[in-house]
Coordinates of C-alpha atoms in Angstrom, one line a residue:
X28 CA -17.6 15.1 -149.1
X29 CA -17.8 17.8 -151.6
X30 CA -17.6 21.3 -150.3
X31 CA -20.3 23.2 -150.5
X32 CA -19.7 26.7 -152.6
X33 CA -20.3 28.6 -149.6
X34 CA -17.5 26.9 -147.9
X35 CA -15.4 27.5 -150.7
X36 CA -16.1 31.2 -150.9
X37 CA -15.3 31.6 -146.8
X38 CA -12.1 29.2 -147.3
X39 CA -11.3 31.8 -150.2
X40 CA -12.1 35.0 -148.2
X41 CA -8.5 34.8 -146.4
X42 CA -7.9 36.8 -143.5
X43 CA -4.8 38.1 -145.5
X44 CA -7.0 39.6 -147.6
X45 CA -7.8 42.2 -144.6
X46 CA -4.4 42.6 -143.9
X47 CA -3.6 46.0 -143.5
X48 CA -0.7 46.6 -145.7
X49 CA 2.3 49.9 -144.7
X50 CA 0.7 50.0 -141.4
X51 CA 3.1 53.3 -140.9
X52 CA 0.2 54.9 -142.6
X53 CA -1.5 55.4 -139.6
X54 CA 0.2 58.5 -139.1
X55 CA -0.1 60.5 -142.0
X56 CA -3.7 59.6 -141.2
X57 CA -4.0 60.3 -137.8
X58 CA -2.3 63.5 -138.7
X59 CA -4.9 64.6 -141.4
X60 CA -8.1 63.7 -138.9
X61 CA -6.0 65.6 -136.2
X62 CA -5.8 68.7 -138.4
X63 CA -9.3 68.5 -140.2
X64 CA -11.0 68.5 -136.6
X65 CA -11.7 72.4 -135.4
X66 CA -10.4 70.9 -131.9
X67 CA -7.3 70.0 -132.4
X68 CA -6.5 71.8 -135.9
X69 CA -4.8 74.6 -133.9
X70 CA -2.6 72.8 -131.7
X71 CA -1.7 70.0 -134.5
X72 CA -0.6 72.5 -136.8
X73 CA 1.6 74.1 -134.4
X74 CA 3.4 71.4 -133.3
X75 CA 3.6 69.7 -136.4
X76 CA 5.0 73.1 -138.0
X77 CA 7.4 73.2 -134.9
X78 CA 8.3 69.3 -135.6
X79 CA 9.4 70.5 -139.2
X80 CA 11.1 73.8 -139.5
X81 CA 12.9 73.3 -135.9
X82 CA 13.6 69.8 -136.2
X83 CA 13.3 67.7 -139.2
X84 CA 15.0 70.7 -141.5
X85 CA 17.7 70.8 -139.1
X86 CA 17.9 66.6 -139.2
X87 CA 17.9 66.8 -142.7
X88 CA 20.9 69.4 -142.7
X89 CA 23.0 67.7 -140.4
X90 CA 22.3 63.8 -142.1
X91 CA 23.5 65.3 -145.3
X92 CA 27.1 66.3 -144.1
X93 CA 27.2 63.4 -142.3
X94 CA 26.7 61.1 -145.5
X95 CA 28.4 63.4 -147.8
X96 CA 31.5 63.1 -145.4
X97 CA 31.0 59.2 -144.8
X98 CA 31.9 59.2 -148.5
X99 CA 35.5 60.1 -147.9
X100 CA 36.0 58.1 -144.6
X101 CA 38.0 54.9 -145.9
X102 CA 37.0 52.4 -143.1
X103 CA 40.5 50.6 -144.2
X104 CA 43.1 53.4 -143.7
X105 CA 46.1 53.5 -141.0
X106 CA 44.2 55.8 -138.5
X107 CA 41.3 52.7 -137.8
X108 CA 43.5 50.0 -138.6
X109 CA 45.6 51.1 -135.8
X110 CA 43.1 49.9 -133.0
X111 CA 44.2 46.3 -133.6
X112 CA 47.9 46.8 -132.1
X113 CA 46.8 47.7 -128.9
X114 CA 44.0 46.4 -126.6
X115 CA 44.1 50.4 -125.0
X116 CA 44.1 51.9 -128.9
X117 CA 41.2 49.3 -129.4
X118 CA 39.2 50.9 -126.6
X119 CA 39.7 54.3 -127.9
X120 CA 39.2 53.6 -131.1
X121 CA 35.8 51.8 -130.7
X122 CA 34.5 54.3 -128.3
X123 CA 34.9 57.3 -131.1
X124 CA 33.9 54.9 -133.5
X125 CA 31.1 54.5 -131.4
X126 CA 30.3 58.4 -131.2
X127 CA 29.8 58.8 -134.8
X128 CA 25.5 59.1 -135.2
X129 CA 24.3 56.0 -136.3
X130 CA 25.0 52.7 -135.9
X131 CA 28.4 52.1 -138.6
X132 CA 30.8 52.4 -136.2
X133 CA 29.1 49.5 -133.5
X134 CA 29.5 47.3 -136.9
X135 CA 33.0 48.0 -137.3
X136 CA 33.7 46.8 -133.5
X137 CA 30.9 44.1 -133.3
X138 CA 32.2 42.1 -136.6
X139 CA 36.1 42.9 -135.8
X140 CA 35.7 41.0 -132.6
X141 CA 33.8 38.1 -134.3
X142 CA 36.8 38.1 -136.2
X143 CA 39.1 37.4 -133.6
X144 CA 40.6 41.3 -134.3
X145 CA 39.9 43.4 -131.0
X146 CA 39.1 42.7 -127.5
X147 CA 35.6 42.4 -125.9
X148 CA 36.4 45.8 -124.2
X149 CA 36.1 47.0 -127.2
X150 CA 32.6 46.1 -128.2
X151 CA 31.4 47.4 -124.3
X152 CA 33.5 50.5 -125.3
X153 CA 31.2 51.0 -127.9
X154 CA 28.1 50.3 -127.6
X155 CA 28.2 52.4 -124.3
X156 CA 29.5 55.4 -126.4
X157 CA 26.7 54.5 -129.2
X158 CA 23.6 57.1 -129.3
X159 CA 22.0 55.9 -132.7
X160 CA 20.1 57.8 -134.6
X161 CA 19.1 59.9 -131.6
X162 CA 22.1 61.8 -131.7
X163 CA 21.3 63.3 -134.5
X164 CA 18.4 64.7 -133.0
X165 CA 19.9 66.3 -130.2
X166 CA 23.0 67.7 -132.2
X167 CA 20.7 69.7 -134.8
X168 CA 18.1 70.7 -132.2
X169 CA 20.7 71.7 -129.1
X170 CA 24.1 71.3 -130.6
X171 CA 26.0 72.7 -127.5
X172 CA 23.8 69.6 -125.5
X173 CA 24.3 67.4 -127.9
X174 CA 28.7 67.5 -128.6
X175 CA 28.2 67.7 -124.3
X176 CA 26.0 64.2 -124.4
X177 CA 28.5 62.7 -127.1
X178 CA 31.6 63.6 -125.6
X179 CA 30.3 61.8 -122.5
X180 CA 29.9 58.7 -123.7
X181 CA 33.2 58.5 -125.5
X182 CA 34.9 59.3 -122.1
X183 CA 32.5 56.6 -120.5
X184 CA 33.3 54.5 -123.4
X185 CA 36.8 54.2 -122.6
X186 CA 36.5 54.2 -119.3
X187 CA 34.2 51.4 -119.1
X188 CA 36.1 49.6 -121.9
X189 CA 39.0 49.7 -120.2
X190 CA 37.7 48.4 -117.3
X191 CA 36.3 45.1 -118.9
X192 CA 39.9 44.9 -120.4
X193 CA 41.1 44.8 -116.8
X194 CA 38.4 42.0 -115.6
X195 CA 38.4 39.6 -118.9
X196 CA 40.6 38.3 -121.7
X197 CA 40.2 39.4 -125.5
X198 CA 38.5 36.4 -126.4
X199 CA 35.7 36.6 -123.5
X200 CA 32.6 35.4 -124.6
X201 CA 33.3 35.6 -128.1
X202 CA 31.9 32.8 -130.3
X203 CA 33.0 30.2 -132.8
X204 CA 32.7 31.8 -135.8
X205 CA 36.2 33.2 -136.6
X206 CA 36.0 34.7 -140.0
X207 CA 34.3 38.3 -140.4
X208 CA 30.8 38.5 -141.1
X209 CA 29.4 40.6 -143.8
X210 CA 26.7 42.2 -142.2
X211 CA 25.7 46.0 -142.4
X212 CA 22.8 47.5 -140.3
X213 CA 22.3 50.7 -142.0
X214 CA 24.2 50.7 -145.0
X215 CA 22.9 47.3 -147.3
X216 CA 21.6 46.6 -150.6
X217 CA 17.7 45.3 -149.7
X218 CA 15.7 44.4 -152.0
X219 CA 12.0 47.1 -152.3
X220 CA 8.9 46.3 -154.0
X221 CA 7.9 48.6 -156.7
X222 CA 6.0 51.0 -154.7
X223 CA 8.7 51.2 -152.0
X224 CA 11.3 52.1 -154.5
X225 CA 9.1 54.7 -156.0
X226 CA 8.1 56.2 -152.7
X227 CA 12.2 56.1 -151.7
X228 CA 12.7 57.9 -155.2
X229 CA 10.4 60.6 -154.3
X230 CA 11.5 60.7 -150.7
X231 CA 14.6 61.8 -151.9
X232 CA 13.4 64.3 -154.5
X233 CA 11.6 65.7 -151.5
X234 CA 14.5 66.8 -149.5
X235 CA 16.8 67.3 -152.3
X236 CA 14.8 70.1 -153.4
X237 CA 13.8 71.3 -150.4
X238 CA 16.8 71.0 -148.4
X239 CA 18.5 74.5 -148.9
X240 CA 15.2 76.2 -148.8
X241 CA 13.9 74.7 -145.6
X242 CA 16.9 75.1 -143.8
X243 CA 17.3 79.0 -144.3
X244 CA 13.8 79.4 -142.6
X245 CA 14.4 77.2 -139.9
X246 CA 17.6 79.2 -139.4
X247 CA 15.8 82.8 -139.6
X248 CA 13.2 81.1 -137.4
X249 CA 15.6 79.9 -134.4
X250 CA 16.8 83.6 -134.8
X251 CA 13.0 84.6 -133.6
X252 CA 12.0 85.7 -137.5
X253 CA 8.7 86.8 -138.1
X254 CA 8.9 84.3 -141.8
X255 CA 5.6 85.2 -142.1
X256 CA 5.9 88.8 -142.1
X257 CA 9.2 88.5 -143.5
X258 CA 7.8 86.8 -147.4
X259 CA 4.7 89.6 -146.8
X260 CA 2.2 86.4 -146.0
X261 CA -1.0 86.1 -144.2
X262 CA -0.4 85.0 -140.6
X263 CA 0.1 81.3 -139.8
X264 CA 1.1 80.9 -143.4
X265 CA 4.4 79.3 -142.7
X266 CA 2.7 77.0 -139.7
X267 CA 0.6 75.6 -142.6
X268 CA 3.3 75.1 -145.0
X269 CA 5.2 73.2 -142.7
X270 CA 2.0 71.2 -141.7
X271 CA 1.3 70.1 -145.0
X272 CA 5.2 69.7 -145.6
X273 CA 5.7 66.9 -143.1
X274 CA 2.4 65.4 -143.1
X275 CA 3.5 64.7 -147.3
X276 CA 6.8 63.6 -145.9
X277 CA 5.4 60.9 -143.9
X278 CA 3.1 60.0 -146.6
X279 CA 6.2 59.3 -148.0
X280 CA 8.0 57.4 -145.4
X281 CA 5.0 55.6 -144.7
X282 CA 5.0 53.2 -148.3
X283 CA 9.1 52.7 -148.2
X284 CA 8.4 49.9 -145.7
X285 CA 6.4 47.4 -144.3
X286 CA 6.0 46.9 -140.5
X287 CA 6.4 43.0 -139.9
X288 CA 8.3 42.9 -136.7
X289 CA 9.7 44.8 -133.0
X290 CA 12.7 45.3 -135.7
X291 CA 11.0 46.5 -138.8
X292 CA 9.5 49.0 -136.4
X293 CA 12.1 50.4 -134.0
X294 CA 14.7 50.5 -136.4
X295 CA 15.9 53.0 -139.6
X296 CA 15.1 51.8 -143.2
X297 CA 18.0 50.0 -144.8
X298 CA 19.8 52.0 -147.3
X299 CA 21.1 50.8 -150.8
X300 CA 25.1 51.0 -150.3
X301 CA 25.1 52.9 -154.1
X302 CA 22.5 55.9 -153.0
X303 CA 23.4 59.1 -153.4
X304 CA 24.0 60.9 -149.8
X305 CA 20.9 63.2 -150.0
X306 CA 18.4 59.7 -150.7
X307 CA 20.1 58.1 -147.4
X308 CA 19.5 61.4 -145.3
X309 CA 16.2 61.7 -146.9
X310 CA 15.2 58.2 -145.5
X311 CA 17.1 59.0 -142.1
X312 CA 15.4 61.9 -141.6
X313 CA 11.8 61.4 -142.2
X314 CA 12.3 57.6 -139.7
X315 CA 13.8 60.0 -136.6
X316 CA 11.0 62.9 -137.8
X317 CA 8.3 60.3 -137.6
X318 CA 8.9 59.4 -133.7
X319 CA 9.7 62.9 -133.1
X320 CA 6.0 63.5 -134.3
X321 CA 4.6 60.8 -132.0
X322 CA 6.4 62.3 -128.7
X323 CA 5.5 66.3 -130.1
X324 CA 1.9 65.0 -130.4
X325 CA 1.3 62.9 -127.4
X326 CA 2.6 65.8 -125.3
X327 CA 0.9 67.8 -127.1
X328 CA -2.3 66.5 -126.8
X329 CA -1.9 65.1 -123.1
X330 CA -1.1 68.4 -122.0
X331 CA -4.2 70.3 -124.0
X332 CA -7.3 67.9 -123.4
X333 CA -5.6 66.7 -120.3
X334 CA -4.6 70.2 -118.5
X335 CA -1.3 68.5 -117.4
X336 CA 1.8 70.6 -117.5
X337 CA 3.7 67.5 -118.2
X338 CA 7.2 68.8 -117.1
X339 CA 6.0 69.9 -113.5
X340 CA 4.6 66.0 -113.7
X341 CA 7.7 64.6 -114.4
X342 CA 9.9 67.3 -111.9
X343 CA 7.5 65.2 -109.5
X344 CA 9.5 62.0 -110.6
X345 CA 12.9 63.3 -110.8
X346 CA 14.3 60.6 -108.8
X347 CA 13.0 58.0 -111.2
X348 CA 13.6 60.0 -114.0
X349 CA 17.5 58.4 -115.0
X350 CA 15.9 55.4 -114.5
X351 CA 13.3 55.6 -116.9
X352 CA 16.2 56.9 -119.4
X353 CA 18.1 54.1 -118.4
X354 CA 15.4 51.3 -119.0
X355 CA 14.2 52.5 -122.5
X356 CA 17.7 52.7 -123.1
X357 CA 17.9 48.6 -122.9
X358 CA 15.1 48.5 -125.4
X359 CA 17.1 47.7 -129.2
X360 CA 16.2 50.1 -131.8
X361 CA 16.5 54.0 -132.2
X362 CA 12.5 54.6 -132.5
X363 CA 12.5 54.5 -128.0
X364 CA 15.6 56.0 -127.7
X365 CA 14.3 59.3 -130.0
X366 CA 11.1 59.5 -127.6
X367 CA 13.8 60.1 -124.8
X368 CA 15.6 62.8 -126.8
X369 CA 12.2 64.6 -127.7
X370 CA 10.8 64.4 -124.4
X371 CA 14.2 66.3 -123.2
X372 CA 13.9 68.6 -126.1
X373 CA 10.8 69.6 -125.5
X374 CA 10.9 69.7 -121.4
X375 CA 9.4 67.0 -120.2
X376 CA 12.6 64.7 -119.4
X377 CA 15.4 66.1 -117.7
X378 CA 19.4 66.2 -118.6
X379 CA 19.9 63.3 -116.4
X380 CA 17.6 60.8 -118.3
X381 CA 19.0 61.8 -121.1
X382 CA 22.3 60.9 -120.0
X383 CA 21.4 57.2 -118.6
X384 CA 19.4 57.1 -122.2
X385 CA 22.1 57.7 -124.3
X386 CA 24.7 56.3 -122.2
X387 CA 22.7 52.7 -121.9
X388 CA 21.3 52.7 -125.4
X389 CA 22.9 50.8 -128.3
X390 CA 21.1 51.6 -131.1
X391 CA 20.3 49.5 -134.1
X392 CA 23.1 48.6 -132.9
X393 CA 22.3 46.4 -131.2
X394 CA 20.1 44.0 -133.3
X395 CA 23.3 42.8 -135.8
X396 CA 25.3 42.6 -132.5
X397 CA 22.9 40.1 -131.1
X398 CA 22.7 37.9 -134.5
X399 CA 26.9 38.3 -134.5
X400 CA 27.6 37.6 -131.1
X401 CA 24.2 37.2 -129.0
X402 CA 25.8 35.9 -125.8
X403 CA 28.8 39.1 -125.6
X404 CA 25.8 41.5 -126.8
X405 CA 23.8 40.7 -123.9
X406 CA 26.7 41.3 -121.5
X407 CA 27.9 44.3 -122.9
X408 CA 24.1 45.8 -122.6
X409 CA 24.2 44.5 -119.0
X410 CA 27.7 46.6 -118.7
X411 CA 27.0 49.7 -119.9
X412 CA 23.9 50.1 -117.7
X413 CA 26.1 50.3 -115.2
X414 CA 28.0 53.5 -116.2
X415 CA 24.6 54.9 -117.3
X416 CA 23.1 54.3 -113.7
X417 CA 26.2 56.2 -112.2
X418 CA 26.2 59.3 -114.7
X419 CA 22.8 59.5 -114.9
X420 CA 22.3 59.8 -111.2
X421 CA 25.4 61.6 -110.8
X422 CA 23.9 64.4 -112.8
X423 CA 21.0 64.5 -111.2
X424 CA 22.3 64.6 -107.8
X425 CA 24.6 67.2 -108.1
X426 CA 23.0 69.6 -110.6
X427 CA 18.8 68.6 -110.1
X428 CA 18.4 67.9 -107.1

């Protein structure tokens, strides 16, 4: 039977047509309702301001040392290759490898031991020392905290790898695949559609201009600068300018990738291998601002229509507090693990969850190590939960309590 036209107009009327494409759009938008309502104007622009001049500036700062350095790092010189001689240099090795921001050094281990090259104490070593993304956070918004958190988990890194050394053999759960893998998680040409690679190009204008700028207010503004009165402005000048500022930014962010999976979502943009340093902190930057914005805002908002001082809530759960750290901490992906990090940052979580956190999180990490090696991933994650358990409850009993 022929179909009728109206069949053949629903049959054409595809539910993909109603897709809803860059679905990170929601928060720009949700951001531009928030500040166009008279009830929540006052709070969002606050926040949002704070979000930008005492975080994302700071972000952007440290990202672009970091990837200006990474350019004279040679992953091949005698200093790294020197891990593969001995299984206790291996350990070591990884678990600094492991402290480096990001997840490049977790790549390193995770394909060496594919390879047949170092030990599965190794891989444990790092991805108990690995922070992601996160770390980045916490070293440009609390420095002193942050070197304190990292040089934790390298000492729990080795400790831990050294450990596993002790229990199994090199070859422990490794699988058959001998050669090395090429695969990068953060550093990989990927293919954008026009409009991605356009917003990416602007991205990086964005911060390339506005990176010196930004971070000499931030800087006069952690000294308790009056900006405002400083330029000879109206009040709440500079709130608005950093308002507008990050809200653009995440217009930005929001087109230079489509969500299509837990991954897509979770995870930092891959970066062309070729881009210059300030387009690769650009796209760092605004991915760890954008769920900095969601934990600002929900505690935000929580705490203003709610009444709830949130960090007298949570003092109320300190006992379960490392716990919660610890259990986001199993989640892949650096989106949950910077939740954590903002919730200490701004109060709400205590030191001790952040120690579990960023002691049992791996990262994205974690996601290549699974498609590498998913059975010695799985362990490893298992392993370093332990170590997180012990330190984070180790802090909190002796210094919370």
């Amino acid at each position: 039977m022929t179909p009728s036209i109206s069949t053949k107009i629903l049959s054409s009327l595809s539910f993909n047509q109603f897709h809803l494409a860059y679905k990170r759009m929601l928060i720009p938008v949700i951001l531009i309702a928030l500040v166009a309502s008279d009830i929540t104007q006052n709070v969002t622009v606050n926040t949002l301001s704070d979000a930008f001049w005492a975080v994302s500036c700071y972000v952007a700062f440290t990202l672009a040392i970091y990837h200006y350095v990474s350019i004279f790092i040679n992953k091949d010189n005698k200093i790294v290759n020197l891990y593969n001689q001995s299984r206790t240099y291996q350990v070591i090795f990884a678990a600094l490898l492991g402290a480096l921001p990001g997840c490049g050094g977790a790549i390193i281990v995770t394909t060496q031991f594919v390879g047949g090259r170092v030990g599965f104490g190794a891989v444990v070593a790092v991805l108990t020392a690995t922070m992601g993304d996160a770390a980045f956070l916490l070293l440009a918004s609390k420095p002193d905290i942050g070197v304190f958190v990292v040089g934790v988990g390298v000492v729990v890194g080795c400790l831990s790898g050294l450990i596993i050394n002790a229990i199994h053999n090199d070859d422990f759960l490794r699988p058959a695949l001998k050669e090395a893998l090429s695969l990068e998680c953060c550093k990989t040409n990927h293919t954008h559609t026009s409009t991605e690679q356009k917003a990416i190009n602007i991205q990086g204008a964005f911060w390339k201009w506005l990176l010196i700028p930004a971070t000499i207010i931030a800087g006069l503004g952690s000294f308790q600068v009056d900006i405002n009165q400083l330029l000879h402005i109206s009040p709440m000048s500079i709130e608005w300018i950093g308002t507008i500022l990050i809200i653009t930014s995440m217009l930005l962010w929001s087109m230079t990738k489509e969500i299509k999976d837990y991954e897509s979502t979770v995870s930092e943009d891959r970066k062309n291998i070729a881009s210059h340093p300030i387009q690769k902190a650009a796209q760092d930057t605004n991915f760890v601002t954008a769920w900095v914005i969601v934990a600002f805002m929900a505690f935000e908002l929580i705490t203003y229509f709610g009444h709830i001082d949130l960090p007298t809530v949570f003092t109320g759960w300190g006992a379960y507090m490392p716990l919660m750290g610890l259990a986001v901490g199993m989640l892949p992906g650096c989106g949950p693990q910077i939740l954590v990090t903002s919730l200490y940052i701004s109060g709400a979580a205590p030191l001790s969850a952040q120690l579990a956190n960023s002691i049992s999180n791996d990262g994205d990490a974690l996601f290549p190590a699974i498609a590498l090696a998913p059975r010695a991933a799985l362990v490893a994650t298992i392993y370093s939960a332990v170590p997180a358990l012990i330190v984070g409850y180790g802090y909190y009993f002796l210094f919370e309590m």
